[in-house]
Coordinates of C-alpha atoms and ligand atoms in Angstrom, one line a residue:
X5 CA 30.5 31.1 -43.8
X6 CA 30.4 31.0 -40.1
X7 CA 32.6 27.9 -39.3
X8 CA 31.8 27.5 -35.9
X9 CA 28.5 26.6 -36.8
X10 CA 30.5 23.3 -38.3
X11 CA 32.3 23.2 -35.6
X12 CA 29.4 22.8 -33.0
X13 CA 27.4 20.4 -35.4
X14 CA 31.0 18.2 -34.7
X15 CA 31.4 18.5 -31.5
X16 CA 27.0 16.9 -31.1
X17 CA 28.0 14.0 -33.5
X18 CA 31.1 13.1 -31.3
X19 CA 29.5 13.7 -28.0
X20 CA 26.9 11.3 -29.2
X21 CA 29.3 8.7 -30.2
X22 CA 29.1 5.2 -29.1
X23 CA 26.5 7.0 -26.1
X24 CA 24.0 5.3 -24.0
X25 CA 21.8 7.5 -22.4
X26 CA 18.5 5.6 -20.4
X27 CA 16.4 8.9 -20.3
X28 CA 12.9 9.5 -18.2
X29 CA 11.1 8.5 -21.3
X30 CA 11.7 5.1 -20.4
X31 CA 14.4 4.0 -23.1
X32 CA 17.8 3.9 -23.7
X33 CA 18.7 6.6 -26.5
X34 CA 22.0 4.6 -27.6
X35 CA 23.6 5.5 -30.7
X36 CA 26.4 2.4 -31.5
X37 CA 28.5 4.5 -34.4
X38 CA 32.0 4.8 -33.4
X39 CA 33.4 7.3 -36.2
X40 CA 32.1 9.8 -38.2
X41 CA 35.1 12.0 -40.4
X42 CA 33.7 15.1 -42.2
X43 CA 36.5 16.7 -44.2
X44 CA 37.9 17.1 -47.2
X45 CA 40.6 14.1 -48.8
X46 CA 39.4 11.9 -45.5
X47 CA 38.5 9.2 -47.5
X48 CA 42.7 8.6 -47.6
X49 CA 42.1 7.6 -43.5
X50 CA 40.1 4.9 -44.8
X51 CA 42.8 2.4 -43.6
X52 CA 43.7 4.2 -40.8
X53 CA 39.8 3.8 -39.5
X54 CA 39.8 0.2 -40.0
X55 CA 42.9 -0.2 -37.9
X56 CA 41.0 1.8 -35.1
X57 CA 38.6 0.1 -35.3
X58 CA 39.9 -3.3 -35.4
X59 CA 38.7 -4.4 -38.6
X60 CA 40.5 -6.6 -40.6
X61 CA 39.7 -9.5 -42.5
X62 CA 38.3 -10.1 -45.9
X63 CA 35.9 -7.2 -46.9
X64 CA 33.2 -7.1 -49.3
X65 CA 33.0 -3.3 -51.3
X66 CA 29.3 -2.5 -52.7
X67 CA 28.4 -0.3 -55.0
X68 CA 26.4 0.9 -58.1
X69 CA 28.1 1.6 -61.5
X70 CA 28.4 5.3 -61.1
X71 CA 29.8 5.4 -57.0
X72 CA 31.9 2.9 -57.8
X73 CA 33.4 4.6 -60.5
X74 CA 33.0 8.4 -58.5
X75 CA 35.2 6.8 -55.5
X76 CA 34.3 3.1 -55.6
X77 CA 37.5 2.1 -57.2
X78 CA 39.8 4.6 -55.2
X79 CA 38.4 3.3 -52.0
X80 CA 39.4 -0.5 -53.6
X81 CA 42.6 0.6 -54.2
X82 CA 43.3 2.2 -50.8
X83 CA 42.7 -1.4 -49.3
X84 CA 44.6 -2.8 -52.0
X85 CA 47.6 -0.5 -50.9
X86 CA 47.2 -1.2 -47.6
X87 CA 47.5 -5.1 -47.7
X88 CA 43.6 -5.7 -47.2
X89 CA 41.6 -8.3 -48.6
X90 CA 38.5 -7.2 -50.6
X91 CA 35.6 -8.5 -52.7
X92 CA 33.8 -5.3 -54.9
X93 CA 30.3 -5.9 -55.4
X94 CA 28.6 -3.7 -58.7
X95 CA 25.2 -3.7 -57.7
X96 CA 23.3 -3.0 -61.2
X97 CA 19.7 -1.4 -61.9
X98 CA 16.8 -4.1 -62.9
X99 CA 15.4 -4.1 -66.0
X100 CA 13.2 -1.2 -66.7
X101 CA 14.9 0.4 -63.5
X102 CA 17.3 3.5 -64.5
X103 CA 18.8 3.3 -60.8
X104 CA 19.2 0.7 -58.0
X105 CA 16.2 0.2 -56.2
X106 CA 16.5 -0.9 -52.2
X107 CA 14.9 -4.2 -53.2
X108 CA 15.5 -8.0 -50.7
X109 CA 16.8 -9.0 -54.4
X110 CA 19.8 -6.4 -53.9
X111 CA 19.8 -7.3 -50.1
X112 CA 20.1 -10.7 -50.8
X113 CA 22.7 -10.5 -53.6
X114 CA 25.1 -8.8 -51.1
X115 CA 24.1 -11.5 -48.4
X116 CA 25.3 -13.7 -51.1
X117 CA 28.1 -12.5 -52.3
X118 CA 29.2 -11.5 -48.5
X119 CA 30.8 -15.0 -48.5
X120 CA 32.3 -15.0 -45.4
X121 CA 33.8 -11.1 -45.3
X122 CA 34.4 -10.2 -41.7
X123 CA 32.8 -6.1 -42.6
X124 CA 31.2 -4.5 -45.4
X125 CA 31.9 -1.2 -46.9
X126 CA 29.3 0.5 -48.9
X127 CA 29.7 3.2 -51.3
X128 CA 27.3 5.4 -52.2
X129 CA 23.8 7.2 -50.5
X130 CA 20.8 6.3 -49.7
X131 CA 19.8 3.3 -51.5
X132 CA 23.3 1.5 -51.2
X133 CA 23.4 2.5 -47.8
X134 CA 20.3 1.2 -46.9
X135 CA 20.7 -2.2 -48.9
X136 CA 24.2 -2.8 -47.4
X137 CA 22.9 -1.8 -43.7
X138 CA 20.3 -4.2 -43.8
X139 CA 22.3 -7.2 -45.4
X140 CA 25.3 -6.1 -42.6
X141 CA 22.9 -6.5 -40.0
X142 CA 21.7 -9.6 -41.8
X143 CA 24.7 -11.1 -41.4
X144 CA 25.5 -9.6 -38.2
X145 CA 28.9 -8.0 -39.1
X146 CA 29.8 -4.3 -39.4
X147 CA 29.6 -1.8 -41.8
X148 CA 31.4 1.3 -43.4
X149 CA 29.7 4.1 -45.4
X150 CA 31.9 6.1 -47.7
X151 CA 29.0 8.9 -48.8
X152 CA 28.9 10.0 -52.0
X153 CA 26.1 12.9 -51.9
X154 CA 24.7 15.1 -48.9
X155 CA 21.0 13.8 -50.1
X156 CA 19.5 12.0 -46.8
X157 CA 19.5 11.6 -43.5
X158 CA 19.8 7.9 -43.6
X159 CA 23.5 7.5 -43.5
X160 CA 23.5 7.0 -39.5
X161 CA 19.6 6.2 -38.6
X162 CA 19.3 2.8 -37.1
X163 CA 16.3 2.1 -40.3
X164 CA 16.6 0.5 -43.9
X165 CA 14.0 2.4 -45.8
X166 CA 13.1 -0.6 -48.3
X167 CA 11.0 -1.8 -51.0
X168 CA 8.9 -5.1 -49.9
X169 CA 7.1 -5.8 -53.3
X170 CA 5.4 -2.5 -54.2
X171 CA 5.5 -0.8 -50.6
X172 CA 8.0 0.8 -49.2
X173 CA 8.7 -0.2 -45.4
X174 CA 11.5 1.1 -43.0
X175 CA 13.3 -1.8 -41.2
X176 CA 15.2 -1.8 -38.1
X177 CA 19.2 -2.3 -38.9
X178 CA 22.1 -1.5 -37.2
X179 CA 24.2 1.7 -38.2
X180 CA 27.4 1.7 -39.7
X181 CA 30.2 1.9 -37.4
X182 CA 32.1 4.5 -39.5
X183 CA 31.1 7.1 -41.7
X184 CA 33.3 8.8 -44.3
X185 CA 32.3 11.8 -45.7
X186 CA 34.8 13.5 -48.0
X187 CA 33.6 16.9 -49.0
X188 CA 35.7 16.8 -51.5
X189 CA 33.6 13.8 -52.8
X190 CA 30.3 15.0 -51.5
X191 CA 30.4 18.8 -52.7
X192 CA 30.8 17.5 -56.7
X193 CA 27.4 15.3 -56.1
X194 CA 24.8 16.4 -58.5
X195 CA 23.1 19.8 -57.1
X196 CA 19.4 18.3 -57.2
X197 CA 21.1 15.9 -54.3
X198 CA 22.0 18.3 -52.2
X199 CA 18.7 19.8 -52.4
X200 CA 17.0 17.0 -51.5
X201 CA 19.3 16.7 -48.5
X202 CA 18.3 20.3 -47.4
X203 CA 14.5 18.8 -47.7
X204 CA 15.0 15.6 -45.6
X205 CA 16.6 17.6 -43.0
X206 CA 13.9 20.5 -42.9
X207 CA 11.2 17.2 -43.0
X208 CA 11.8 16.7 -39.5
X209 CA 10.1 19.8 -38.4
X210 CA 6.9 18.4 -40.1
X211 CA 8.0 14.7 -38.6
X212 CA 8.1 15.7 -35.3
X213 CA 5.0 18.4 -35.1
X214 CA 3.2 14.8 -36.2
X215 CA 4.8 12.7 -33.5
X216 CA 4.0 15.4 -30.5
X217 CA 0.4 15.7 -32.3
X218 CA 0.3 11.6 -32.3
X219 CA 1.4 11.7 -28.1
X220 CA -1.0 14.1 -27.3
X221 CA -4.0 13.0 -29.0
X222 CA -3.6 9.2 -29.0
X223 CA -0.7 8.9 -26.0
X224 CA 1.6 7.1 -28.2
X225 CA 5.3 7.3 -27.4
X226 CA 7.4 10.6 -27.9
X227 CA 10.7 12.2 -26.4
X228 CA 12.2 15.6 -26.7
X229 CA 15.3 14.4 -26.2
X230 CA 15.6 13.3 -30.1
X231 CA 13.9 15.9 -31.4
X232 CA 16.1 18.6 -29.9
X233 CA 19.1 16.7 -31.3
X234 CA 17.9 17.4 -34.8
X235 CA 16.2 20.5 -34.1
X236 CA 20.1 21.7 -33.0
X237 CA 21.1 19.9 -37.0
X238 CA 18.2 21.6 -38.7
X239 CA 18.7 25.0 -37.5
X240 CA 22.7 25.4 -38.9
X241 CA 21.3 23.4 -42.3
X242 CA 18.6 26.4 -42.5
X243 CA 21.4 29.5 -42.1
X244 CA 23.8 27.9 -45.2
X245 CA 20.5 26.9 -47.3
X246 CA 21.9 29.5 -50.2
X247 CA 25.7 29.0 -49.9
X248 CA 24.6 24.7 -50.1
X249 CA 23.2 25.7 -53.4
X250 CA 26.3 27.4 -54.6
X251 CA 28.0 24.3 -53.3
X252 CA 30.5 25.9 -51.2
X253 CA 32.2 23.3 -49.4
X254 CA 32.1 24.4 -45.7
X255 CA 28.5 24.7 -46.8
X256 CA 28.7 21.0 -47.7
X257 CA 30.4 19.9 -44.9
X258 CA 27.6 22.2 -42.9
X259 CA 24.3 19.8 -44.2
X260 CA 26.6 16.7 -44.2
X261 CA 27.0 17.0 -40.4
X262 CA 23.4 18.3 -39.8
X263 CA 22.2 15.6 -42.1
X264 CA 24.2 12.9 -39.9
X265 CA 23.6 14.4 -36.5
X266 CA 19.8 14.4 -37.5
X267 CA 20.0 10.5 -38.3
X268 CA 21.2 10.1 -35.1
X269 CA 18.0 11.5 -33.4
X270 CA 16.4 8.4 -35.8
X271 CA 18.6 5.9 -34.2
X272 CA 18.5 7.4 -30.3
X273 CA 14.5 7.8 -30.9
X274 CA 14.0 3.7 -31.8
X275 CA 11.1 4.8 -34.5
X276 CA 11.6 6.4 -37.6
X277 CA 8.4 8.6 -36.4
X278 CA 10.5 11.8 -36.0
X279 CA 11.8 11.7 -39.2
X280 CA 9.1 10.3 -40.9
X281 CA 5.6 12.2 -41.1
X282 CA 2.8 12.9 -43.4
X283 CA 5.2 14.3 -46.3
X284 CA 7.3 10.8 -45.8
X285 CA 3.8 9.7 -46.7
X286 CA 3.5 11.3 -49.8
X287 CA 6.7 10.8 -51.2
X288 CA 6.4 7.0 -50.3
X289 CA 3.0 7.1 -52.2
X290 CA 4.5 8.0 -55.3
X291 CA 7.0 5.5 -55.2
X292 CA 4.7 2.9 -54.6
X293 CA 2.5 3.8 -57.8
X294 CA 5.4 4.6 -59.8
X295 CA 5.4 1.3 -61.9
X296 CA 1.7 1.2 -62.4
X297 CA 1.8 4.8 -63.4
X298 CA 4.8 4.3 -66.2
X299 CA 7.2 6.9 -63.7
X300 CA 10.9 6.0 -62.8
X301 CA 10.7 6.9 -58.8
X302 CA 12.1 10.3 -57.8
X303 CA 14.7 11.4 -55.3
X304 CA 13.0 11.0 -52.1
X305 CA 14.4 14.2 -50.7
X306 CA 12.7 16.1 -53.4
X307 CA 9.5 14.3 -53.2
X308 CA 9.3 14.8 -49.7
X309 CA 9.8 18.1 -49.8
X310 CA 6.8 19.1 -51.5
X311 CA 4.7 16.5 -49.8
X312 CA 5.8 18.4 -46.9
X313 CA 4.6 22.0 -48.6
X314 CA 1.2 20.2 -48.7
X315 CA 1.3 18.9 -44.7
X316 CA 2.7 22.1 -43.2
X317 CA 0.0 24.2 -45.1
X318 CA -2.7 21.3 -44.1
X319 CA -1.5 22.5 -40.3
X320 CA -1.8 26.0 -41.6
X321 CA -5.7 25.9 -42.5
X322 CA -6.9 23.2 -40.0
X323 CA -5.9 25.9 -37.3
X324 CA -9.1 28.2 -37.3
X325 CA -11.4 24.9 -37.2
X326 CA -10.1 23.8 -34.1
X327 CA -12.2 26.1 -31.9
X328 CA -15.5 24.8 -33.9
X329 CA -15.3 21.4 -33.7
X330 CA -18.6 19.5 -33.9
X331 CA -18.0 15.8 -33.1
X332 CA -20.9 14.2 -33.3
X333 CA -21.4 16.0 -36.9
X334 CA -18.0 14.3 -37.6
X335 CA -18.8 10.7 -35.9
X336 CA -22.2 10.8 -38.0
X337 CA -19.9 11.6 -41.3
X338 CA -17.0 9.3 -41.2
X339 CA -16.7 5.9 -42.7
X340 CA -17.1 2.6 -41.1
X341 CA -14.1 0.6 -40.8
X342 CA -15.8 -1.6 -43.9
X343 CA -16.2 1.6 -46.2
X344 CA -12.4 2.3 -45.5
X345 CA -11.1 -1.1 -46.0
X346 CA -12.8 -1.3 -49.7
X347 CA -11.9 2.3 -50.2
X348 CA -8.5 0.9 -49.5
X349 CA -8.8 -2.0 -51.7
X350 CA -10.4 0.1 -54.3
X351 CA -7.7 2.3 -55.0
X352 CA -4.6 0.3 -54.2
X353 CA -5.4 -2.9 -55.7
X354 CA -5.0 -1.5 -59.5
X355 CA -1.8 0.2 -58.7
X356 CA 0.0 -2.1 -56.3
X357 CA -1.6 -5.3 -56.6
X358 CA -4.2 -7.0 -54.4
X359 CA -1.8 -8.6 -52.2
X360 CA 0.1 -5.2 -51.4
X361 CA -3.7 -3.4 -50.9
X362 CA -4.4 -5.5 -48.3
X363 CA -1.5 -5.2 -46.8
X364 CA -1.9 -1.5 -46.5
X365 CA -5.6 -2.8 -44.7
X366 CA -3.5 -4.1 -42.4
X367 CA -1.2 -1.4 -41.8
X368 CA -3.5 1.4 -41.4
X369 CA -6.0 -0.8 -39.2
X370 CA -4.2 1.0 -36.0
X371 CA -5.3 4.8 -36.9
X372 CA -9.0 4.1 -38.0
X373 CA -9.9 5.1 -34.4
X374 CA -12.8 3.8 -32.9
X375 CA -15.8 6.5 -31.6
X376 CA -13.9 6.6 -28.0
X377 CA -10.8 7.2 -28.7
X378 CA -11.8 9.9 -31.6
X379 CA -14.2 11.6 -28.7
X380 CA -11.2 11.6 -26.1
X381 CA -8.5 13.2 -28.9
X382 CA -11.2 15.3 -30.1
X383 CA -11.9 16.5 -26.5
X384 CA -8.6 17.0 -25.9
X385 CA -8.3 19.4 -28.6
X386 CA -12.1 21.3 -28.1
X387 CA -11.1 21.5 -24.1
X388 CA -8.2 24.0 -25.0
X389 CA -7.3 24.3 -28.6
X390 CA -4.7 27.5 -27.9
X391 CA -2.8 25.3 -25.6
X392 CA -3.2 21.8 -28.1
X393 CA -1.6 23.9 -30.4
X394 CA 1.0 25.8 -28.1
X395 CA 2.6 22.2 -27.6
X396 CA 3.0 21.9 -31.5
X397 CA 3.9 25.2 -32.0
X398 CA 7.8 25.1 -31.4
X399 CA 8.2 22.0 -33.7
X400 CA 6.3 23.3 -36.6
X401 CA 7.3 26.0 -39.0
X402 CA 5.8 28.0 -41.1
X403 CA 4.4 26.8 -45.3
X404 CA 5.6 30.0 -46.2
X405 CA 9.5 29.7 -44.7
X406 CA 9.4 26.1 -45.6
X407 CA 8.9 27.2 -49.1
X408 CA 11.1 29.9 -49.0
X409 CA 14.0 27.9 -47.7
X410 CA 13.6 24.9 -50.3
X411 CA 13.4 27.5 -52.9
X412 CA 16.8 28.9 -51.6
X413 CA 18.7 25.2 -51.7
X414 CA 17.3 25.0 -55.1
X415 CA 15.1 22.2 -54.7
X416 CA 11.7 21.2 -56.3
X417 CA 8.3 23.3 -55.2
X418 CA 5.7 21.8 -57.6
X419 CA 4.8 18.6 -58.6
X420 CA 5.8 19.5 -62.4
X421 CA 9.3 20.0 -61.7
X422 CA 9.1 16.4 -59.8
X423 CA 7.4 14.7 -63.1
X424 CA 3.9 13.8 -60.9
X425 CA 0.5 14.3 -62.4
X426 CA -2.0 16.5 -61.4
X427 CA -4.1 13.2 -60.2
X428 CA -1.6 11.8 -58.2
X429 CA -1.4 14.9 -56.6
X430 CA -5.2 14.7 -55.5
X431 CA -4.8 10.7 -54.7
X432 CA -1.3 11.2 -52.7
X433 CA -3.3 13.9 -50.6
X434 CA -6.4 11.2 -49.9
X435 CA -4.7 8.0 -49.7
X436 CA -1.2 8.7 -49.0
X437 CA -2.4 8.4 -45.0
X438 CA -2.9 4.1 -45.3
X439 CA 0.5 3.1 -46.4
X440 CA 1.9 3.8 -42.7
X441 CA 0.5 2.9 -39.5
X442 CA 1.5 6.2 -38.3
X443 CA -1.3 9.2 -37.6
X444 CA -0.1 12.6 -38.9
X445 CA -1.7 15.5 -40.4
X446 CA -3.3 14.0 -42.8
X447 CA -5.0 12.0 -40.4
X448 CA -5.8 14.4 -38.0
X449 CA -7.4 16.4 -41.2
X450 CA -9.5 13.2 -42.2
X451 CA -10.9 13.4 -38.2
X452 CA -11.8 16.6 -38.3
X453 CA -14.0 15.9 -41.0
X454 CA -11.8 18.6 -43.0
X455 CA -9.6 16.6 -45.7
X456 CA -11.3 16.9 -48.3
X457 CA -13.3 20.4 -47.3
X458 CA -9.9 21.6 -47.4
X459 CA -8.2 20.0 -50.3
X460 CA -8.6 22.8 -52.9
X461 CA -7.4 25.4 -50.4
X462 CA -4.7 23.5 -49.6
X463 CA -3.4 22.3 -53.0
X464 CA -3.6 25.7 -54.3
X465 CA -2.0 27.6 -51.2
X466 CA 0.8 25.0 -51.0
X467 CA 1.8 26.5 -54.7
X468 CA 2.9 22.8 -55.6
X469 CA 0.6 22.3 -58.5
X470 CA 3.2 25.2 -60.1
Ligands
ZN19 ZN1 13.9 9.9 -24.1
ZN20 ZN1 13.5 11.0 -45.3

């Protein structure tokens, strides 16, 4: 274990500390966390943070049955001890549900049960974190995170990825101001957690090939400064992939930091686009359809993952079309915007309800492009495809490494292992593109008039059918 790896992933995160940086992209990368303690037995500095940081007041603790009892109740006893006022909130699974989902019912019972308290604390991952982020910043007070798994890279992105009925939406909340992560806590998290961590983190190489592809084809916004913040967190994550599946804690302590210094590039970037691209897609699919489909929803790491094995080998195979591209053949081919808003409402409306279909109508009206902009990105691409894909190239990495590194943090490669069925493999690939307004691979694919040409090739190569 090479600890100065740990050691440089510290010094980012505290360079970047309550920073404001107005960059030539024409916004102001500003991350507003003040604290972030990686170690092991931190979570005894709880107090010692608070005073720092000049919280005091009534609190309000939130949980879910099994954080609270995993460090929940030693965190409430540390305030206890130290004189400090504090409310614990349980939050409990739904019926049917077997874990909490990031629902505006749980947002709203910790608005409610906030009842006055000057800062919240929440204990857990990504779904408490989320749901007590977005009721802090509905209440405009701070926030603490005590982690309790390396799983996500949510704990210090400025976005609530939440449930709004069936679909899943990413809002815009304010970060916590501390976060404590106490490998001592973190490293005795299931494995399958860490895993998924290992996934989200690698994601962003997919993420952010998407958003550079989106800014060249279609000019929408992009920055390198983000990216190259968690390019810096992805590449230590990828040398300790094997000893994070033994669980060795600097190896821990190695994805924890990479996992938070990549959230950062989230919340310096204003747009969960970097970390968010056509695998985000997939997994967000699947836990739309979940409940029609009789499926409990799956880790998101994990599911993202291998939608990600299906997106990076998409790349793989669209590469030798890109020199033959015919575009009125393609133009004469596609579908109308009418075909694809009842293709839309055809599928989605039996799994999500014919409220939430046409809400993804709505969503993805942005990325049907219109014959002019289609002929420009198209042109842009057929004018030099070598150099189109030269400015992708850094970004993106390989199906084959991708694989090989999931498979060496232990984590999921086929749809089997995540409990999917072959079908929703097939629909996740085709329709997994409308629930975001985003354009990715997936879209680009579609374009090119090579989605579905390609689907076979690229369900098989990927290896996730197992
Ligand atoms: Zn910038
Ligand atoms: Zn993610």
């Amino acid at each position: 274990m090479n600890s100065s790896h740990l050691q440089q992933l510290h010094q980012s995160i505290h360079s970047l500390l309550d920073s404001h940086e107005a960059c030539s992209c024409g916004r102001v990368h500003a991350v507003p966390i003040q604290q972030v303690l990686i170690d092991n037995g931190v979570i005894g500095q709880i107090p010692e943070v608070l005073d720092q940081l000049g919280l005091t007041g009534q609190c309000l603790l939130v949980a879910d049955p099994i954080t609270y009892e995993v460090v929940g109740e030693q965190v409430k006893h540390l305030l206890d001890q130290d004189g400090r006022t504090a409310d614990t909130l349980i939050l409990h699974p739904e019926t049917g549900d077997q874990k909490v989902e990031p629902t505006e019912k749980a947002t709203d019972e910790v608005v409610g049960q906030a009842n006055g308290a000057d800062y919240l604390i929440a204990v857990g991952s990504g779904t408490i974190n989320d749901i007590v982020k977005l009721a802090a910043t509905r209440l405009d007070v701070p926030y603490l995170v005590v982690g309790t798994a390396p799983s996500m890279t949510g704990y210090s992105s400025a976005l609530a990825a939440m449930l709004r009925g069936p679909i899943k939406v990413a809002l815009d909340a304010v970060p916590p101001v501390a976060i404590i992560a106490d490998i001592d806590i973190l490293k005795a998290a299931p494995p399958l957690m860490a895993a998924a961590g290992v996934s989200d983190l690698i994601s962003r190489s997919l993420s952010s090939t998407d958003w550079k592809m989106s800014n060249i084809l279609l000019d929408t916004y992009y920055c390198d400064v983000p990216v190259s913040v968690f390019t810096e967190a992805d590449q230590y994550c990828r040398k300790h992939a094997a000893e994070i599946k033994k669980r060795q804690p600097a190896a821990i302590a190695v994805l924890t930091a990479a996992l938070i210094l990549a959230g950062m590039s989230i919340t310096m970037a204003q747009t969960s686009s970097p970390g968010s691209g056509g695998g985000h897609m997939i997994s967000h699919y699947w836990d739309m359809t979940a409940p029609a489909r009789g499926r409990q929803r799956g880790s998101h790491g994990c599911q993202v993952g291998v939608g990600d094995l299906i997106c990076f080998t998409l790349y793989e195979k669209l590469l030798p079309h890109l020199s033959q591209i015919d575009t009125d053949h393609i133009l004469a081919h596609r579908y109308s915007r009418d075909q694809t808003n009842r293709i839309i409402i055809e599928h989605f409306t039996p799994l999500i309800g014919s409220e939430g279909a046409a809400a993804l109508v709505e969503e993805s009206t942005i990325k049907i492009l219109d014959e002019e902009t289609l002929r420009r990105a198209l042109g842009i691409i057929k004018q030099d495809p070598s150099a189109f894909w030269a400015q992708l190239d850094p970004l993106f990495t390989s199906p084959a490494e991708v694989k090989q590194l999931l498979g060496t943090a232990g984590a999921p490669l086929t749809i089997h292992q995540l409990g999917i069925a072959p079908d929703e493999l097939t629909n996740a690939y085709y329709y997994a593109r409308y629930i975001r307004g985003r354009y990715t691979v997936l879209d680009l694919a579609y374009d090119l008039g090579l989605l579905e040409d390609l689907r076979d090739e690229v369900l098989a190569d990927s290896g996730v059918h197992g």
